[in-house]
Amino acid sequence: RGLRSLCAMTYFSYDPTEHGFLTVTWMCSRAVFPRVLQKPGYWAFVILNCTLWACLKLDLFSSFGEMFEQGGLFWLDGGHLKIIGALLIFFEVLYTSQCYKRYFMMGTQVQDLFQTAMKCVLDHKVYFTKADPTLCKLLAKWLRGQLLLAFKELKHCRSGEFAEEHWEELQSIGAFSQQEVSILADKRMTQIRYTMLHWQMAVTNEADAQSPRGPPILFGIMSRIVHFHDAQRILWQINSMPVPYVYFHLVNSMISCQGFLGAISMAETPSIVGPISFSLSFALFVGMLEVAKAMSDPFGNGDVDYPLEDWFEAFTENNAGMQAQKVVLDDFTASLEQSKQRTASTKLLSTFLSEDKVQKSVTPVSRSYFASSNGDTQGSKLLDGSPA
């Protein structure tokens, strides 16, 4: 389950080849349309369209009927409406693509944080074999704690200041000791990053003093720790720089204009298909904007948000397993002897890749699992905002 959550960028995993387009269209449980139906602005234009259509249909505007006819005050050329719609589609697609690009970049940075933290611990375990093992465990603890702080800041503490109950919760789950909390609690997030960077580099220096490996090795490990710090900074910078508000305002204004003009133009259609067509087409415009808005802030609890709780749980399990594993030299010896006796067939290797012997199972990642988790998964509870 942890591997599946690492491969999925959203809480809901799906197979695009499993169903046809018509079947997927009717699956609205995880679609954007329920959110569209909750928007008062959408219903305002739908009601305007239906009201105008009913009045024209019942001839309630008999004295003003000529105003809606060709050449009248409220007559709208269909060609002009198409031009407005085409411009709206262009700007809205551009806005959505920029939001997804930013969404993908932040997801890449989050994965880079997890991978860099794992490699930092692996470097300590491989190179500093004669050093005190508690130094490696201490580094892993600080890396986990810093990840918790970074993600908690993005999810719940955008100001960069943590409340006292947050620090108490971090201390209760073992992320930080009482002494560490007393040092970090009075600092802002930027200061906390540099303080913990100092701690991580100091413990690396101590491990190198106990198990010297030379300046190149030490420099490489220090560079990886600095990269871990820089990845947090880049993630915060990308998250704090959305698409400029003036462009966001322009897209919203164009949707409002499209809704107003479309409501008037399609109300002139005598058939009942007019209001239905307007409701569906306008829902597509509003829905695309809602998708873009959801991707612009992926650190929430929606279907398109990153499953940080699942990723952090998988990271913690992999980190603990890597620290506990031991290298058995006999395994390497047996492998070398086997490689001398037999060479793997290229045809067999390609057959293994081509045959799908494992049944694919695409299941939505459940968040309810963490309600009953304990131990290493307490960090994921903290990210979710629930008590540990």
PDB file of C-alpha atoms in Angstrom, residues 38-207:
ATOM      1  CA  GLN A  38     -21.941  24.480  -4.700  1.00  0.00           C
ATOM      2  CA  LYS A  39     -20.960  27.814  -6.277  1.00  0.00           C
ATOM      3  CA  PRO A  40     -23.606  30.562  -5.862  1.00  0.00           C
ATOM      4  CA  GLY A  41     -22.212  32.390  -8.893  1.00  0.00           C
ATOM      5  CA  TYR A  42     -22.963  29.416 -11.122  1.00  0.00           C
ATOM      6  CA  TRP A  43     -26.569  29.260  -9.988  1.00  0.00           C
ATOM      7  CA  ALA A  44     -26.977  33.034 -10.370  1.00  0.00           C
ATOM      8  CA  PHE A  45     -26.309  32.848 -14.111  1.00  0.00           C
ATOM      9  CA  VAL A  46     -28.349  29.639 -14.511  1.00  0.00           C
ATOM     10  CA  ILE A  47     -31.327  31.290 -12.794  1.00  0.00           C
ATOM     11  CA  LEU A  48     -30.866  34.375 -14.974  1.00  0.00           C
ATOM     12  CA  ASN A  49     -30.923  32.228 -18.102  1.00  0.00           C
ATOM     13  CA  CYS A  50     -33.944  30.206 -17.006  1.00  0.00           C
ATOM     14  CA  THR A  51     -35.838  33.351 -15.960  1.00  0.00           C
ATOM     15  CA  LEU A  52     -35.242  35.085 -19.296  1.00  0.00           C
ATOM     16  CA  TRP A  53     -36.107  31.917 -21.205  1.00  0.00           C
ATOM     17  CA  ALA A  54     -39.380  31.453 -19.287  1.00  0.00           C
ATOM     18  CA  CYS A  55     -40.358  35.089 -19.746  1.00  0.00           C
ATOM     19  CA  LEU A  56     -39.730  34.938 -23.473  1.00  0.00           C
ATOM     20  CA  LYS A  57     -41.460  31.580 -23.750  1.00  0.00           C
ATOM     21  CA  LEU A  58     -44.567  32.822 -21.909  1.00  0.00           C
ATOM     22  CA  ASP A  59     -44.469  36.107 -23.820  1.00  0.00           C
ATOM     23  CA  LEU A  60     -44.155  38.128 -20.614  1.00  0.00           C
ATOM     24  CA  PHE A  61     -41.908  40.586 -22.437  1.00  0.00           C
ATOM     25  CA  SER A  62     -44.398  41.242 -25.213  1.00  0.00           C
ATOM     26  CA  SER A  63     -43.913  44.969 -24.984  1.00  0.00           C
ATOM     27  CA  PHE A  64     -40.125  44.497 -24.998  1.00  0.00           C
ATOM     28  CA  GLY A  65     -39.964  41.626 -27.473  1.00  0.00           C
ATOM     29  CA  GLU A  66     -38.416  43.745 -30.182  1.00  0.00           C
ATOM     30  CA  MET A  67     -35.457  44.422 -27.868  1.00  0.00           C
ATOM     31  CA  PHE A  68     -34.421  40.745 -28.119  1.00  0.00           C
ATOM     32  CA  GLU A  69     -34.892  40.546 -31.876  1.00  0.00           C
ATOM     33  CA  GLN A  70     -32.177  41.217 -34.424  1.00  0.00           C
ATOM     34  CA  GLY A  71     -31.137  44.826 -34.196  1.00  0.00           C
ATOM     35  CA  GLY A  72     -32.694  45.183 -30.725  1.00  0.00           C
ATOM     36  CA  LEU A  73     -30.968  46.429 -27.600  1.00  0.00           C
ATOM     37  CA  PHE A  74     -30.468  42.944 -26.081  1.00  0.00           C
ATOM     38  CA  TRP A  75     -29.883  41.048 -29.300  1.00  0.00           C
ATOM     39  CA  LEU A  76     -26.526  39.243 -29.325  1.00  0.00           C
ATOM     40  CA  ASP A  77     -24.915  37.868 -32.461  1.00  0.00           C
ATOM     41  CA  GLY A  78     -23.986  34.215 -32.053  1.00  0.00           C
ATOM     42  CA  GLY A  79     -20.702  34.791 -33.848  1.00  0.00           C
ATOM     43  CA  HIS A  80     -19.640  37.366 -31.279  1.00  0.00           C
ATOM     44  CA  LEU A  81     -20.452  34.926 -28.473  1.00  0.00           C
ATOM     45  CA  LYS A  82     -18.291  32.278 -30.124  1.00  0.00           C
ATOM     46  CA  ILE A  83     -15.341  34.688 -30.236  1.00  0.00           C
ATOM     47  CA  ILE A  84     -15.745  35.459 -26.540  1.00  0.00           C
ATOM     48  CA  GLY A  85     -15.979  31.739 -25.751  1.00  0.00           C
ATOM     49  CA  ALA A  86     -12.858  30.956 -27.770  1.00  0.00           C
ATOM     50  CA  LEU A  87     -10.875  33.668 -25.964  1.00  0.00           C
ATOM     51  CA  LEU A  88     -12.093  32.365 -22.615  1.00  0.00           C
ATOM     52  CA  ILE A  89     -11.057  28.814 -23.462  1.00  0.00           C
ATOM     53  CA  PHE A  90      -7.593  29.985 -24.491  1.00  0.00           C
ATOM     54  CA  PHE A  91      -6.944  31.976 -21.314  1.00  0.00           C
ATOM     55  CA  GLU A  92      -8.504  29.353 -19.051  1.00  0.00           C
ATOM     56  CA  VAL A  93      -6.515  26.487 -20.573  1.00  0.00           C
ATOM     57  CA  LEU A  94      -3.335  28.543 -20.233  1.00  0.00           C
ATOM     58  CA  TYR A  95      -4.128  29.263 -16.585  1.00  0.00           C
ATOM     59  CA  THR A  96      -4.891  25.595 -15.886  1.00  0.00           C
ATOM     60  CA  SER A  97      -1.682  24.432 -17.583  1.00  0.00           C
ATOM     61  CA  GLN A  98       0.373  26.864 -15.487  1.00  0.00           C
ATOM     62  CA  CYS A  99      -1.315  25.639 -12.313  1.00  0.00           C
ATOM     63  CA  TYR A 100      -0.569  22.017 -13.244  1.00  0.00           C
ATOM     64  CA  LYS A 101       3.051  22.871 -14.054  1.00  0.00           C
ATOM     65  CA  ARG A 102       3.393  24.416 -10.610  1.00  0.00           C
ATOM     66  CA  TYR A 103       1.527  21.453  -9.080  1.00  0.00           C
ATOM     67  CA  PHE A 104       3.958  19.023 -10.720  1.00  0.00           C
ATOM     68  CA  MET A 105       7.006  21.041  -9.630  1.00  0.00           C
ATOM     69  CA  MET A 106       5.901  21.059  -5.995  1.00  0.00           C
ATOM     70  CA  GLY A 107       5.187  17.326  -6.121  1.00  0.00           C
ATOM     71  CA  THR A 108       8.673  16.743  -7.510  1.00  0.00           C
ATOM     72  CA  GLN A 109      10.184  18.822  -4.707  1.00  0.00           C
ATOM     73  CA  VAL A 110       8.257  16.874  -2.064  1.00  0.00           C
ATOM     74  CA  GLN A 111       9.537  13.577  -3.458  1.00  0.00           C
ATOM     75  CA  ASP A 112      13.044  15.052  -3.629  1.00  0.00           C
ATOM     76  CA  LEU A 113      12.808  15.848   0.089  1.00  0.00           C
ATOM     77  CA  PHE A 114      11.930  12.254   0.950  1.00  0.00           C
ATOM     78  CA  GLN A 115      14.611  10.795  -1.315  1.00  0.00           C
ATOM     79  CA  THR A 116      17.324  13.169  -0.083  1.00  0.00           C
ATOM     80  CA  ALA A 117      16.504  12.401   3.546  1.00  0.00           C
ATOM     81  CA  MET A 118      16.782   8.669   2.817  1.00  0.00           C
ATOM     82  CA  LYS A 119      20.138   9.149   1.068  1.00  0.00           C
ATOM     83  CA  CYS A 120      21.504  11.233   3.951  1.00  0.00           C
ATOM     84  CA  VAL A 121      20.788   8.399   6.382  1.00  0.00           C
ATOM     85  CA  LEU A 122      22.187   5.850   3.918  1.00  0.00           C
ATOM     86  CA  ASP A 123      25.413   7.859   3.593  1.00  0.00           C
ATOM     87  CA  HIS A 124      25.876   7.810   7.357  1.00  0.00           C
ATOM     88  CA  LYS A 125      25.180   4.098   7.529  1.00  0.00           C
ATOM     89  CA  VAL A 126      27.577   3.198   4.694  1.00  0.00           C
ATOM     90  CA  TYR A 127      30.504   5.538   5.288  1.00  0.00           C
ATOM     91  CA  PHE A 128      30.596   5.947   9.066  1.00  0.00           C
ATOM     92  CA  THR A 129      30.564   2.263   9.987  1.00  0.00           C
ATOM     93  CA  LYS A 130      32.888   2.728  12.986  1.00  0.00           C
ATOM     94  CA  ALA A 131      30.985   5.672  14.428  1.00  0.00           C
ATOM     95  CA  ASP A 132      28.423   5.439  17.204  1.00  0.00           C
ATOM     96  CA  PRO A 133      25.154   4.119  15.616  1.00  0.00           C
ATOM     97  CA  THR A 134      23.142   6.560  17.698  1.00  0.00           C
ATOM     98  CA  LEU A 135      24.549   9.399  15.581  1.00  0.00           C
ATOM     99  CA  CYS A 136      22.864   7.967  12.483  1.00  0.00           C
ATOM    100  CA  LYS A 137      19.633   7.506  14.416  1.00  0.00           C
ATOM    101  CA  LEU A 138      19.842  11.076  15.678  1.00  0.00           C
ATOM    102  CA  LEU A 139      20.294  12.388  12.141  1.00  0.00           C
ATOM    103  CA  ALA A 140      17.309  10.333  10.934  1.00  0.00           C
ATOM    104  CA  LYS A 141      15.213  11.679  13.805  1.00  0.00           C
ATOM    105  CA  TRP A 142      16.045  15.290  12.967  1.00  0.00           C
ATOM    106  CA  LEU A 143      15.348  14.742   9.274  1.00  0.00           C
ATOM    107  CA  ARG A 144      11.934  13.271  10.087  1.00  0.00           C
ATOM    108  CA  GLY A 145      11.203  16.118  12.464  1.00  0.00           C
ATOM    109  CA  GLN A 146      12.168  18.714   9.898  1.00  0.00           C
ATOM    110  CA  LEU A 147       9.921  17.083   7.309  1.00  0.00           C
ATOM    111  CA  LEU A 148       7.039  17.181   9.775  1.00  0.00           C
ATOM    112  CA  LEU A 149       7.644  20.862  10.425  1.00  0.00           C
ATOM    113  CA  ALA A 150       7.891  21.689   6.723  1.00  0.00           C
ATOM    114  CA  PHE A 151       4.675  19.885   5.771  1.00  0.00           C
ATOM    115  CA  LYS A 152       2.793  21.097   8.839  1.00  0.00           C
ATOM    116  CA  GLU A 153       3.731  24.644   7.884  1.00  0.00           C
ATOM    117  CA  LEU A 154       2.414  24.174   4.339  1.00  0.00           C
ATOM    118  CA  LYS A 155      -0.819  22.536   5.509  1.00  0.00           C
ATOM    119  CA  HIS A 156      -1.789  24.458   8.617  1.00  0.00           C
ATOM    120  CA  CYS A 157       0.736  27.144   9.594  1.00  0.00           C
ATOM    121  CA  ARG A 158       1.348  29.369   6.575  1.00  0.00           C
ATOM    122  CA  SER A 159       2.511  32.182   8.856  1.00  0.00           C
ATOM    123  CA  GLY A 160       5.641  30.207   9.769  1.00  0.00           C
ATOM    124  CA  GLU A 161       4.860  30.339  13.496  1.00  0.00           C
ATOM    125  CA  PHE A 162       3.844  27.186  15.373  1.00  0.00           C
ATOM    126  CA  ALA A 163       1.492  27.267  18.314  1.00  0.00           C
ATOM    127  CA  GLU A 164       2.458  25.836  21.675  1.00  0.00           C
ATOM    128  CA  GLU A 165       0.135  22.851  21.222  1.00  0.00           C
ATOM    129  CA  HIS A 166       1.945  21.956  17.985  1.00  0.00           C
ATOM    130  CA  TRP A 167       5.271  21.752  19.798  1.00  0.00           C
ATOM    131  CA  GLU A 168       3.712  19.745  22.614  1.00  0.00           C
ATOM    132  CA  GLU A 169       2.314  17.316  20.053  1.00  0.00           C
ATOM    133  CA  LEU A 170       5.691  17.018  18.321  1.00  0.00           C
ATOM    134  CA  GLN A 171       7.316  16.282  21.648  1.00  0.00           C
ATOM    135  CA  SER A 172       4.648  13.743  22.622  1.00  0.00           C
ATOM    136  CA  ILE A 173       5.158  11.670  19.445  1.00  0.00           C
ATOM    137  CA  GLY A 174       8.942  11.674  19.885  1.00  0.00           C
ATOM    138  CA  ALA A 175       9.816  13.935  16.951  1.00  0.00           C
ATOM    139  CA  PHE A 176      11.773  16.283  19.223  1.00  0.00           C
ATOM    140  CA  SER A 177      13.034  16.183  22.785  1.00  0.00           C
ATOM    141  CA  GLN A 178      12.070  18.743  25.407  1.00  0.00           C
ATOM    142  CA  GLN A 179      15.464  20.437  25.086  1.00  0.00           C
ATOM    143  CA  GLU A 180      15.160  20.655  21.299  1.00  0.00           C
ATOM    144  CA  VAL A 181      11.653  22.102  21.554  1.00  0.00           C
ATOM    145  CA  SER A 182      12.829  24.737  24.024  1.00  0.00           C
ATOM    146  CA  ILE A 183      15.437  25.872  21.473  1.00  0.00           C
ATOM    147  CA  LEU A 184      13.194  25.810  18.389  1.00  0.00           C
ATOM    148  CA  ALA A 185       9.860  26.996  19.789  1.00  0.00           C
ATOM    149  CA  ASP A 186      10.783  30.701  19.858  1.00  0.00           C
ATOM    150  CA  LYS A 187      12.117  30.768  16.287  1.00  0.00           C
ATOM    151  CA  ARG A 188      10.427  31.341  12.969  1.00  0.00           C
ATOM    152  CA  MET A 189      10.462  28.613  10.336  1.00  0.00           C
ATOM    153  CA  THR A 190      13.390  30.110   8.414  1.00  0.00           C
ATOM    154  CA  GLN A 191      15.486  30.204  11.584  1.00  0.00           C
ATOM    155  CA  ILE A 192      14.403  26.670  12.460  1.00  0.00           C
ATOM    156  CA  ARG A 193      15.654  25.384   9.090  1.00  0.00           C
ATOM    157  CA  TYR A 194      19.109  26.873   9.588  1.00  0.00           C
ATOM    158  CA  THR A 195      19.272  25.720  13.207  1.00  0.00           C
ATOM    159  CA  MET A 196      18.467  22.156  12.236  1.00  0.00           C
ATOM    160  CA  LEU A 197      20.887  22.368   9.306  1.00  0.00           C
ATOM    161  CA  HIS A 198      23.575  23.241  11.837  1.00  0.00           C
ATOM    162  CA  TRP A 199      22.595  20.286  14.031  1.00  0.00           C
ATOM    163  CA  GLN A 200      22.646  17.861  11.114  1.00  0.00           C
ATOM    164  CA  MET A 201      26.035  19.051   9.910  1.00  0.00           C
ATOM    165  CA  ALA A 202      27.401  18.947  13.462  1.00  0.00           C
ATOM    166  CA  VAL A 203      26.341  15.331  13.987  1.00  0.00           C
ATOM    167  CA  THR A 204      27.879  14.474  10.615  1.00  0.00           C
ATOM    168  CA  ASN A 205      31.157  16.073  11.709  1.00  0.00           C
ATOM    169  CA  GLU A 206      31.074  14.023  14.892  1.00  0.00           C
ATOM    170  CA  ALA A 207      30.495  10.813  12.939  1.00  0.00           C
TER     171      ALA A 207
END
